[in-house]
Short mmCIF file of C-alpha atoms and ligand atoms in Angstrom, two decimals:
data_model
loop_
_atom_site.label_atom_id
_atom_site.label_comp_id
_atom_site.label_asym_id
_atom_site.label_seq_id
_atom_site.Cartn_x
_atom_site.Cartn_y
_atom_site.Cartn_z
CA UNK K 1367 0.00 0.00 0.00
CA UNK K 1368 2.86 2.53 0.92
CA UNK K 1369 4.86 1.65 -1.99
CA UNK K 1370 1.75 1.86 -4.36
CA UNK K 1371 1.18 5.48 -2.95
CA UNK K 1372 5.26 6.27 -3.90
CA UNK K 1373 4.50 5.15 -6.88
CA UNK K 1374 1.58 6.97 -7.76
CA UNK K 1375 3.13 10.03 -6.48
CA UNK K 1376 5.80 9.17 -8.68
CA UNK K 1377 4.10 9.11 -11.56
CA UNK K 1378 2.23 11.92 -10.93
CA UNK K 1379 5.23 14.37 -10.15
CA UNK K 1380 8.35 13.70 -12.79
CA UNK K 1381 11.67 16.22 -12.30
CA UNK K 1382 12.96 16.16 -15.20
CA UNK K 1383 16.48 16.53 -15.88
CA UNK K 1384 17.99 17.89 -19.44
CA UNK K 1385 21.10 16.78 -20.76
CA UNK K 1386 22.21 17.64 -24.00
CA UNK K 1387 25.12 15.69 -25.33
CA UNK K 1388 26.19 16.94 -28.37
CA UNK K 1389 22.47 17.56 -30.39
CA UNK K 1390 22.49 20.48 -32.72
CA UNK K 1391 19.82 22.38 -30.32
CA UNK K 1392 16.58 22.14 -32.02
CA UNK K 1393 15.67 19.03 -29.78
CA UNK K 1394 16.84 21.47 -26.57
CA UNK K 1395 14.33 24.05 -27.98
CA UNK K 1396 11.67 21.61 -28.59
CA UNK K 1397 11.78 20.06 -25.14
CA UNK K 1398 11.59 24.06 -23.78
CA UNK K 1399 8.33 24.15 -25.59
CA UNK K 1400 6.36 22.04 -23.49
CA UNK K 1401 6.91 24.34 -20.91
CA UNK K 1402 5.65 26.97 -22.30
CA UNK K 1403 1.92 28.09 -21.85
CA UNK K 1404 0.72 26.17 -25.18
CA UNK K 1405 1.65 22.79 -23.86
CA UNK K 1406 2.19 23.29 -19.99
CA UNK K 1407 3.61 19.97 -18.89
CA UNK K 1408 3.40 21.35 -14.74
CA UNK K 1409 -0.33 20.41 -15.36
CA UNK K 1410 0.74 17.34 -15.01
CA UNK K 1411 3.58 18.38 -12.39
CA UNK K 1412 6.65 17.62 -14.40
CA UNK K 1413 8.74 20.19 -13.37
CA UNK K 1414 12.28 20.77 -15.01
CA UNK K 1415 15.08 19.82 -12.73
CA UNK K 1416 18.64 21.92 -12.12
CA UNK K 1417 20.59 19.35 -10.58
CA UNK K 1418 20.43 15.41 -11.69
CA UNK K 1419 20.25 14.91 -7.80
CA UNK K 1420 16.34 16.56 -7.79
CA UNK K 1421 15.47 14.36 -11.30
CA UNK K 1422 13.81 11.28 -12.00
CA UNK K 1423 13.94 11.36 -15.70
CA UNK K 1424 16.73 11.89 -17.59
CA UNK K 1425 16.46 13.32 -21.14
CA UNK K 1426 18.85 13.06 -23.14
CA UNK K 1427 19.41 14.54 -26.48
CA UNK K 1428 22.01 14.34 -29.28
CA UNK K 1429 24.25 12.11 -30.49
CA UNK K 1430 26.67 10.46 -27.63
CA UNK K 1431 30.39 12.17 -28.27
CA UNK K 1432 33.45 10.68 -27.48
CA UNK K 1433 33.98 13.28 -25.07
CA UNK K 1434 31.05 13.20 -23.47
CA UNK K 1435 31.11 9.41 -23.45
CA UNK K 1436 32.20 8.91 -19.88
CA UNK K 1437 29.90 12.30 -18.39
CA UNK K 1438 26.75 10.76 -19.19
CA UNK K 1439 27.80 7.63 -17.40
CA UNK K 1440 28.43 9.19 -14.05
CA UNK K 1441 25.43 11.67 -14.31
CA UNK K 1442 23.36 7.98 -15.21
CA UNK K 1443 24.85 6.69 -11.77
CA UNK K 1444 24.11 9.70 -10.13
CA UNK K 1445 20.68 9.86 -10.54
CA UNK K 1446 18.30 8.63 -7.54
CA UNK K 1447 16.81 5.48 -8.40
CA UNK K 1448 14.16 4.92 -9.48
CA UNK K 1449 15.02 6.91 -12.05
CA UNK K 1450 14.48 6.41 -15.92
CA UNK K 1451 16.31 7.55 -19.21
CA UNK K 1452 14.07 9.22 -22.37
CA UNK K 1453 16.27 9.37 -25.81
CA UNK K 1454 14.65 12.56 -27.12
CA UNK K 1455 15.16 12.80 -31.24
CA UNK K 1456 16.74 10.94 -34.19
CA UNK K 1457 20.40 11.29 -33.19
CA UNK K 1458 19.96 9.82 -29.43
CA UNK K 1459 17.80 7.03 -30.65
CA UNK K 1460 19.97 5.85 -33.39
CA UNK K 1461 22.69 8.60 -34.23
CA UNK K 1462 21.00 10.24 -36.91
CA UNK K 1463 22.24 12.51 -39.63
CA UNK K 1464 25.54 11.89 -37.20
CA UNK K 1465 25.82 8.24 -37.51
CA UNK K 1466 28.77 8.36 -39.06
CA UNK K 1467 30.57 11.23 -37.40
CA UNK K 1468 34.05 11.14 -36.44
CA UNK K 1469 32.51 12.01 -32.67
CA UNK K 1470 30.23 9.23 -32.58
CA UNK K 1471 30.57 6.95 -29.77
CA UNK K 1472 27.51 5.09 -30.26
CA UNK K 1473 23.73 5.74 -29.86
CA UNK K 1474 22.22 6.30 -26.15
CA UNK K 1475 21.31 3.01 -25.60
CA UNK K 1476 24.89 1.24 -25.91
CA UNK K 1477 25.95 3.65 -23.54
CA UNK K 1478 23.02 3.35 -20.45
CA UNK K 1479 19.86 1.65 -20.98
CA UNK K 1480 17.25 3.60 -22.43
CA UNK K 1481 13.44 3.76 -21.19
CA UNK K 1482 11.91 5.50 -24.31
CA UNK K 1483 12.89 6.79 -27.27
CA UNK K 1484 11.04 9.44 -29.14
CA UNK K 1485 12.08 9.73 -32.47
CA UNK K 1486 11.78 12.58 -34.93
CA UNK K 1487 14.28 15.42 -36.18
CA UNK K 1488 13.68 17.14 -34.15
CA UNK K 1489 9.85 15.62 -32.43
CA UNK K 1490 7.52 17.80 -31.93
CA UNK K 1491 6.30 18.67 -28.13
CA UNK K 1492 2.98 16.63 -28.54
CA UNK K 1493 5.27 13.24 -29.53
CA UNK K 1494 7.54 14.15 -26.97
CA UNK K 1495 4.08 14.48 -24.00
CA UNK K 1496 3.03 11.00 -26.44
CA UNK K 1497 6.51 9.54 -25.34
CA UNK K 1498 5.96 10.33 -22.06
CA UNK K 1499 2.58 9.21 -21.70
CA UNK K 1500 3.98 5.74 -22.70
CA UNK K 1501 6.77 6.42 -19.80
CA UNK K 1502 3.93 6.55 -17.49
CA UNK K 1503 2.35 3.44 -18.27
CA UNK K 1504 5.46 1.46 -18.09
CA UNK K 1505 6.01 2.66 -14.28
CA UNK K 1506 4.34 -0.13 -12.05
CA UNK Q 155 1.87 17.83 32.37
CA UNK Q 156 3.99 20.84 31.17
CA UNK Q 157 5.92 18.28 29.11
CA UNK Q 158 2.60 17.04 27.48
CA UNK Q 159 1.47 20.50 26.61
CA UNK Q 160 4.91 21.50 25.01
CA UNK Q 161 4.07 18.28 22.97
CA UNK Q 162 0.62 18.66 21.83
CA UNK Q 163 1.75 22.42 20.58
CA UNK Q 164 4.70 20.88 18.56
CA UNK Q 165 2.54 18.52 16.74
CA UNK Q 166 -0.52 21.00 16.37
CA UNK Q 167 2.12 23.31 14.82
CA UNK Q 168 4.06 20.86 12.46
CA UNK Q 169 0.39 19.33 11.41
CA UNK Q 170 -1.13 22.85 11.20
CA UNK Q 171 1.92 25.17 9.51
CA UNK Q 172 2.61 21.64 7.66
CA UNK Q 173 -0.64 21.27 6.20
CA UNK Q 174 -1.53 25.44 5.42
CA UNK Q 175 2.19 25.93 4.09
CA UNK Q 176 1.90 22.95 1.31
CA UNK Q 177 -1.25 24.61 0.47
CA UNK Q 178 0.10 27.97 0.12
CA UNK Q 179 3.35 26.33 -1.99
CA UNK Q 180 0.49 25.06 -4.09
CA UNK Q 181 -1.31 28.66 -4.08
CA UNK Q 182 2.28 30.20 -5.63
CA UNK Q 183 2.91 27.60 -8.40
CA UNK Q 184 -0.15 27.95 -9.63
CA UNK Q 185 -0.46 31.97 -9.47
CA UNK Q 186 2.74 32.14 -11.18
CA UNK Q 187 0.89 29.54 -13.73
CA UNK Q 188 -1.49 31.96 -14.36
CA UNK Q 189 0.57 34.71 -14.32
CA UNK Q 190 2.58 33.05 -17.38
CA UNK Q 191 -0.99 32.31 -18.82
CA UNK Q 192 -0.52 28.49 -17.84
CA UNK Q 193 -3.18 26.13 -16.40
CA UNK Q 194 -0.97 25.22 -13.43
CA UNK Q 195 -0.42 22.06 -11.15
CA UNK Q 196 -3.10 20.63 -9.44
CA UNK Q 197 -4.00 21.17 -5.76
CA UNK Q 198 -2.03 17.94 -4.46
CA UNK Q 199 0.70 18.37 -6.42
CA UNK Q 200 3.01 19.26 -3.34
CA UNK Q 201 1.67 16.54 -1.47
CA UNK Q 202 2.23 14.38 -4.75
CA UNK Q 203 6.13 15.84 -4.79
CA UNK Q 204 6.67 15.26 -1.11
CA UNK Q 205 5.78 11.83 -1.28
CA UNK Q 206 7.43 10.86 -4.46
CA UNK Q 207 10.89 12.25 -2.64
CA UNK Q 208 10.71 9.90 0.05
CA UNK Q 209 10.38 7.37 -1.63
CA UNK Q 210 13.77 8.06 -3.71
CA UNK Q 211 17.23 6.80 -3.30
CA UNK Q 212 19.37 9.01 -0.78
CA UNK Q 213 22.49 9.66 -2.41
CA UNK Q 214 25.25 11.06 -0.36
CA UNK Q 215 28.35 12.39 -2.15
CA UNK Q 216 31.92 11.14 -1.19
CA UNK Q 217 33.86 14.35 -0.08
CA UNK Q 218 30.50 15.17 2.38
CA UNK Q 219 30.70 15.72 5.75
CA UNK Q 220 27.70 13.03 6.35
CA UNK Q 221 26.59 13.96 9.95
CA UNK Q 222 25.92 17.54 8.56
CA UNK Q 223 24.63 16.77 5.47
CA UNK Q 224 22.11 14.93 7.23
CA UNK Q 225 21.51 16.73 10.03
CA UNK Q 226 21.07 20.22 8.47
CA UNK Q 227 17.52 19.33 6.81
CA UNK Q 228 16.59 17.53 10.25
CA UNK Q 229 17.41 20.73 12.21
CA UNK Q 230 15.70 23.02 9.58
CA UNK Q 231 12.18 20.76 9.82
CA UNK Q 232 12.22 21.28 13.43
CA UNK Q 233 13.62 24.87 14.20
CA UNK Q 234 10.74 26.47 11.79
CA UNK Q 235 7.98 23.72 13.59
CA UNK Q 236 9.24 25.23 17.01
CA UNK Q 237 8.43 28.87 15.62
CA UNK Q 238 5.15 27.61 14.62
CA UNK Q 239 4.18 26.32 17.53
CA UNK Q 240 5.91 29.33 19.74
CA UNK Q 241 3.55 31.35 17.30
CA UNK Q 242 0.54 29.76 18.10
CA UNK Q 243 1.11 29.39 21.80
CA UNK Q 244 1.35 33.16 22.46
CA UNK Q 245 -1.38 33.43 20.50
CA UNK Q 246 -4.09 30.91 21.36
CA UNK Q 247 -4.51 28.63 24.20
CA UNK Q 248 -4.02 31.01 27.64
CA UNK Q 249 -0.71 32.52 25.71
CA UNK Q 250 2.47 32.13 26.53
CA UNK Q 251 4.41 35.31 27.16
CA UNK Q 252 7.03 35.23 24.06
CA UNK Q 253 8.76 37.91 23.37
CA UNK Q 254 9.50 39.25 19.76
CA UNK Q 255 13.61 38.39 19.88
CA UNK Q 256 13.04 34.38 20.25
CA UNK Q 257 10.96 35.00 16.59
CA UNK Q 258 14.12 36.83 15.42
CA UNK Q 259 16.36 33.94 16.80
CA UNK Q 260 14.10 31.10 15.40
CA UNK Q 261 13.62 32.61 11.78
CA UNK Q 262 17.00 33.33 11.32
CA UNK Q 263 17.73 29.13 11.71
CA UNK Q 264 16.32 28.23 8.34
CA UNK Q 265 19.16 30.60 7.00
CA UNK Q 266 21.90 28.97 8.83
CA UNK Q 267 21.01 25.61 7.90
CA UNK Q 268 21.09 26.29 4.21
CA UNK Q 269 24.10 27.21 5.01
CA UNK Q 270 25.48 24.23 6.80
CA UNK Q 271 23.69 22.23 4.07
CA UNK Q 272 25.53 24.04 1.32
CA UNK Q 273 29.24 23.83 2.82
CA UNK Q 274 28.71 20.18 4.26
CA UNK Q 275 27.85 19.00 0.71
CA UNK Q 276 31.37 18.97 -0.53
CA UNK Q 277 30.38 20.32 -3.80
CA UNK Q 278 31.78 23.22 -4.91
CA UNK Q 279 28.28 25.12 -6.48
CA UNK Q 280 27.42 24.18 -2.96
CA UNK Q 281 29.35 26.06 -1.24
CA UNK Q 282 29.16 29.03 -3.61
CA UNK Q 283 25.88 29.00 -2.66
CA UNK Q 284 26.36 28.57 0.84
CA UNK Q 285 28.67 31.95 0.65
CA UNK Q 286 25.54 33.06 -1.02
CA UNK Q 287 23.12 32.60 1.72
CA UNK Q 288 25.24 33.55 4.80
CA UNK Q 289 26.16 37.34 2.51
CA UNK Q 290 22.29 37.62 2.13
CA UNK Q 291 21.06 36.88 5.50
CA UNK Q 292 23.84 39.63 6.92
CA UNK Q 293 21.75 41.52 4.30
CA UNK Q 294 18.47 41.55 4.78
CA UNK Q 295 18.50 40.63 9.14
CA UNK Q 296 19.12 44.56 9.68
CA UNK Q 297 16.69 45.82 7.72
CA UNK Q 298 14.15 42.98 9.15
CA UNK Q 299 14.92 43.10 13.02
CA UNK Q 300 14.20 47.18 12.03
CA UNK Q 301 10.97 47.10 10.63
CA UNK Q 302 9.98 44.50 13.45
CA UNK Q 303 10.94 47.04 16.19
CA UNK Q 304 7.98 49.61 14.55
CA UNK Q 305 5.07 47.96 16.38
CA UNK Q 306 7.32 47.51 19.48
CA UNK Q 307 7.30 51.59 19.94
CA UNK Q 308 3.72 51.44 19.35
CA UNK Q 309 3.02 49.04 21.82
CA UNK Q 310 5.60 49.73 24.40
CA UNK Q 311 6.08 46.07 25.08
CA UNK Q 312 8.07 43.52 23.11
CA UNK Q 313 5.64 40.51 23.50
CA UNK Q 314 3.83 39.30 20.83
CA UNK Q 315 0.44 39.14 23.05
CA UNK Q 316 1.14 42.67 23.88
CA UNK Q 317 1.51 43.89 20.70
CA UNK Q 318 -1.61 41.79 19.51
CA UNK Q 319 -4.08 43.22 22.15
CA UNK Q 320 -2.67 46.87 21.63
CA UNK Q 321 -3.39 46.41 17.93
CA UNK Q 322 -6.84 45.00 19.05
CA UNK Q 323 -7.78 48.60 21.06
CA UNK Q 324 -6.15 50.75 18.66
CA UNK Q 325 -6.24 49.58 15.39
CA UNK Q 326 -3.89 47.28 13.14
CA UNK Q 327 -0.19 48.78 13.28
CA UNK Q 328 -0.59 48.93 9.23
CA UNK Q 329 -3.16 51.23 9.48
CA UNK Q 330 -0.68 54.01 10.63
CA UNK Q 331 2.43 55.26 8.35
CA UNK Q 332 5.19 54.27 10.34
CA UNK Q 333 3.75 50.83 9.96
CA UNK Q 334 3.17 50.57 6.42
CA UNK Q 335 6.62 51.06 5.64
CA UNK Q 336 7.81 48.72 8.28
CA UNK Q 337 5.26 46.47 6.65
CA UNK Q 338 6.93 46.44 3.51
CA UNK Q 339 10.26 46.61 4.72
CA UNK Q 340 9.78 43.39 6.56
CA UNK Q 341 8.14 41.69 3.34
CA UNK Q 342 10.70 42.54 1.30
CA UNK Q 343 13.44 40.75 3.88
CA UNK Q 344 11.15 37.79 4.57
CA UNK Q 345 11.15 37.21 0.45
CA UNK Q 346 14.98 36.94 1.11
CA UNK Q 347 14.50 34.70 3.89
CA UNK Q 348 12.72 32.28 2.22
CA UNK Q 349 15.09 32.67 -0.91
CA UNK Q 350 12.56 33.78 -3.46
CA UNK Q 351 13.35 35.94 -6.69
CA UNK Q 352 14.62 38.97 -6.56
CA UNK Q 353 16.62 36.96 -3.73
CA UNK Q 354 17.34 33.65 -4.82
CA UNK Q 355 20.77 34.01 -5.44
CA UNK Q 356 22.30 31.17 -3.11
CA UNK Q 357 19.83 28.16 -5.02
CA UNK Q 358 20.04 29.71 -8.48
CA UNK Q 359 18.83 27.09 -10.61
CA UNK Q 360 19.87 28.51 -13.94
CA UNK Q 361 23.19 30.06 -12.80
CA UNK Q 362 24.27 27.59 -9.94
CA UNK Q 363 21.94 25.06 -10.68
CA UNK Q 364 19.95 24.49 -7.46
CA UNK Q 365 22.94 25.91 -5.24
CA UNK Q 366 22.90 24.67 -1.66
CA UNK Q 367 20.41 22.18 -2.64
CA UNK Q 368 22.80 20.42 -5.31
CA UNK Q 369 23.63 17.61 -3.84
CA UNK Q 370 20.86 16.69 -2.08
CA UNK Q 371 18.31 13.70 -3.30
CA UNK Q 372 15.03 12.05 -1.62
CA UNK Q 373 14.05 12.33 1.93
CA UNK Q 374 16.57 14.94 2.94
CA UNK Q 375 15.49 17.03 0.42
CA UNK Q 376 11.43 16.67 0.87
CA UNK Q 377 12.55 17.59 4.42
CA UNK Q 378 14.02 20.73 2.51
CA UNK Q 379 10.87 21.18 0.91
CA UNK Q 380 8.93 20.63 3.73
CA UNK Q 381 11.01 22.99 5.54
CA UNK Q 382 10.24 25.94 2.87
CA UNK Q 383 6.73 25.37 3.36
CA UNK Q 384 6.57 25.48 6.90
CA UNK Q 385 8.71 28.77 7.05
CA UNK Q 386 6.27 30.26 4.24
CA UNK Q 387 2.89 29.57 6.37
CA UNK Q 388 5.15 30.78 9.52
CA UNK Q 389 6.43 33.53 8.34
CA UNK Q 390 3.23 35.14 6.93
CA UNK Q 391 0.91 34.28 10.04
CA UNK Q 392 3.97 35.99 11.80
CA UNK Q 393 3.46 38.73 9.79
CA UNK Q 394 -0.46 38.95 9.79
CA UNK Q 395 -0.22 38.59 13.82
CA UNK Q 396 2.31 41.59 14.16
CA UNK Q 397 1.48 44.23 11.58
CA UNK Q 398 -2.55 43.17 10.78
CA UNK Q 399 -4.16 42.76 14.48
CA UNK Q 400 -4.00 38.95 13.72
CA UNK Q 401 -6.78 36.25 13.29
CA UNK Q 402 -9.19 37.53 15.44
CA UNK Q 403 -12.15 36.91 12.80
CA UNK Q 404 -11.65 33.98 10.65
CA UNK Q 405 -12.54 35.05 7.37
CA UNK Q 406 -10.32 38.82 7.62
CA UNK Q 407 -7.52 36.46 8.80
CA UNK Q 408 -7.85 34.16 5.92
CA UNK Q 409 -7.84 36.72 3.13
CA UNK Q 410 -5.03 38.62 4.98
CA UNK Q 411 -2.72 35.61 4.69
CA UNK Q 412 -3.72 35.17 1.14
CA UNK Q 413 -3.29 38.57 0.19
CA UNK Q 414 0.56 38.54 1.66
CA UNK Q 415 0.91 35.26 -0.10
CA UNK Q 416 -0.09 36.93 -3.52
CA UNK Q 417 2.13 39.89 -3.13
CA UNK Q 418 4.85 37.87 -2.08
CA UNK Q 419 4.36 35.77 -5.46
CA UNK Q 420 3.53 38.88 -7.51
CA UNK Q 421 7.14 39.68 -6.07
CA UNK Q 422 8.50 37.04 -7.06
CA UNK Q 423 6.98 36.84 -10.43
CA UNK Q 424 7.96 40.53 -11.83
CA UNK Q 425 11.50 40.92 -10.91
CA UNK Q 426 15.14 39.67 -12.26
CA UNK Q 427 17.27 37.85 -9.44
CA UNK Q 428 19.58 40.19 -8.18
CA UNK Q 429 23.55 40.14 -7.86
CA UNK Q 430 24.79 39.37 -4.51
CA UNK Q 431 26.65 42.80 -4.12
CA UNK Q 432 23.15 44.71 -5.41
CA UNK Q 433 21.20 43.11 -2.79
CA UNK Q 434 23.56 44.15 -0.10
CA UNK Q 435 23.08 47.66 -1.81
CA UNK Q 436 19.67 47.51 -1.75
CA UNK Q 437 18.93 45.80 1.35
CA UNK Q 438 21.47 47.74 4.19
CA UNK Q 439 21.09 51.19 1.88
CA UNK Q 440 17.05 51.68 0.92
CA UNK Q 441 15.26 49.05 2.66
CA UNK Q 442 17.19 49.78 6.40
CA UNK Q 443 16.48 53.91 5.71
CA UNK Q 444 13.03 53.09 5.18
CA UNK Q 445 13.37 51.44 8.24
CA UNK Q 446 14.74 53.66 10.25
CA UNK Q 447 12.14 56.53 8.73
CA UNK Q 448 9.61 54.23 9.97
CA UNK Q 449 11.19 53.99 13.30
CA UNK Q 450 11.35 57.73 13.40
CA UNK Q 451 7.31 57.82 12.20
CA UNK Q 452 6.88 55.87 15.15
CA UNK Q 453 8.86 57.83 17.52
CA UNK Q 454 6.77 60.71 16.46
CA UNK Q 455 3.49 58.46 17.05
CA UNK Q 456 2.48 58.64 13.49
S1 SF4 L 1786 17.50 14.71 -33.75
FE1 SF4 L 1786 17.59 16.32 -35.29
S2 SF4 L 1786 16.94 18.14 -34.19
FE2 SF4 L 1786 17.48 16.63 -32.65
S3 SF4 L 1786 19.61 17.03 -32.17
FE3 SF4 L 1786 19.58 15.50 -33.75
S4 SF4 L 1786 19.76 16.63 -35.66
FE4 SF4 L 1786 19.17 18.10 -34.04
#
């Protein structure tokens, strides 16, 4: 019963934690639109986190550099469990228009497991609130 | 039976400051939703957030100093429950004879334990933050402890019943000059003290990303929370009780809170966060002349 309440609570309050890892910035400015008064994601209180300590889902967009390679791992460990990963666009799900950069170090999901991806260059808000919707339903 | 009464008023002021500050954290999110022509979270969504944090990991960094780091939030939690209950005791219930400095004392604890949190953390936003908070409480205490000695003047007496009942025969210290402008003077140092914009400078999220709070995940933190809370329902009945004649009738007591919550917020929502070195400007050059021209008001009997 307790842990059903955390849970609910849980799903009913995600900080959400931004990481951009190399993306070329539209996928940042998409993922600033759903704050915004059009789509207002605090309805459903998802708030946007300033330190991965405060977060419980981690978004991640862009490609994975080489240089960032080994930042995204810690910041994955540092994040209070339960905690879950979102691949936001074309170039964290699969590496894009990038694929075949000399900074590639492989897609998100080689790197730390992935929860959801939402694809799309960049998505739009509503598949990104779609994506998330589907994060929801896979919290038990 | 002393022991049981000091009891019973700690957990009727945790439950009630507990319960109307969540509520009033609510009440700000969603103004500022509206303000931003948003819909806003839902009523429970604090209770929702509070929850969710205890039920997360506890992560506590290497280079901490781990007594602190877990004692600060613990200390914070029960200083501002003590000035809740203190509050209501001299207040309700055959009062208690508190005087005005133990208030001064007690609210100044929150400060101090962001503090502690900040520099126990071991992180080094942390403890720029930390710097932060102890450079703005040095700030905005003079101006504060100030404006609070206005009513005291009035009143003659330093005891929060005193003041009360002489506000009750001769009207609500706001009503006369010298108490407006210690009204506002205090606001403007109790949005410092609970670390909103224009004074959020030691947990600036975009600049220092969450500051003091950086390091700190799950219970501690909803203690954090909790802690805000408290102080904003605490702080506000404070106010209500020493410049507005209190909660004598229900209903004027109600809307006076809200109406200090919504400036507070409208506060909050219209200005730029200030510069450490401006609010030290601001704070010991306008807001402590004010105060001492509403001192002199009072002297005067204005
Ligand atoms: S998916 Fe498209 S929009 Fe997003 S970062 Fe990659 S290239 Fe940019």
């Amino acid at each position: 019963m307790a842990l059903d309440l955390k849970t609910k609570a849980l799903k009913k309050s995600l900080s959400v934690f931004h990481l951009s890892t190399g993306s070329c910035n539209n996928c940042d400015i998409e993922i600033l639109d759903c704050l915004t008064p059009r789509f207002d994601i605090e309805r459903f209180g998802m708030t946007l986190a300033g330190s991965i300590k405060h977060a419980d889902v981690l978004l991640v967009t862009g490609i994975v550099t080489v240089k960032n390679l080994s930042r995204i791992k810690v910041l994955y460990q540092q994040m209070p469990k339960p905690g879950f990963v979102v691949a936001i666009g074309g170039c964290a799900c699969t590496g894009g228009i990038f694929r075949d950069g000399y900074q590639m170090a492989g897609p998100l999901d080689r790197v730390i497991p992935v929860d959801v991806y939402i694809p799309g260059c960049p998505p739009k808000p509503e598949a990104m609130i779609a994506g998330i919707v589907k994060l929801l339903e896979k919290i038990k | 039976m002393e022991i049981l009464r000091i009891f019973s008023l700690f957990v009727m002021g945790f439950i009630s400051f507990s319960i109307i500050g969540i509520m009033s954290g609510w009440l700000d999110r969603k103004i500022t939703a509206r303000l931003q022509w948003r819909v806003g979270p839902p009523w429970w969504q604090n209770f929702a957030d509070f929850i969710k944090l205890t039920g997360k990991e506890t992560v506590i960094p290497e280079g901490a100093n781990q007594f602190l780091f877990l004692l600060a939030p613990v200390v914070g939690v029960f200083a501002v429950t003590v000035t809740g209950a203190i509050l209501l005791s001299s207040v309700f219930f055959n009062p208690i004879r508190w005087d005005l400095f133990i208030f001064i004392y007690l609210l100044m604890i929150p400060s101090v334990v962001i503090f502690l949190a900040g520099s126990s953390s071991g992180n080094v936003l942390a403890s720029i933050g930390a710097g932060r908070e102890l450079r703005l409480l040095l700030s905005y205490e003079l101006p504060f402890i100030i404006a609070l000695l206005v009513p005291v003047i009035k009143s003659g007496s330093a005891q929060i019943q005193q003041i009360l009942v002489y506000q009750l025969e001769n009207g609500a210290n706001i009503g006369y000059v010298s108490g407006t402008i210690a009204f506002i003077v205090a606001l403007l140092a109790f949005q410092g003290k609970l670390g909103y914009v224009p004074f959020d400078v030691s947990e600036a999220e975009t600049e220092i990303a969450a500051g003091t709070f950086i390091e700190y995940s799950g219970f501690p933190l909803a203690l954090f929370k909790l802690m805000r809370w408290i102080l904003l329902s605490v702080g506000i009945s404070f106010l209500v009780i020493y410049f507005m004649a209190g909660f004598r009738n229900a209903v004027a007591g109600a809307l006076k809170y809200v109406g200090i919550l919504i400036l507070i917020v409208l506060i909050k929502n219209t200005n730029p966060r200030l510069r450490t070195d401006q609010i030290l400007k601001f704070s010991w050059g306008w807001l402590t002349m004010f105060g001492f021209v509403a001192v002199i008001f009072a002297l005067m009997g204005y």
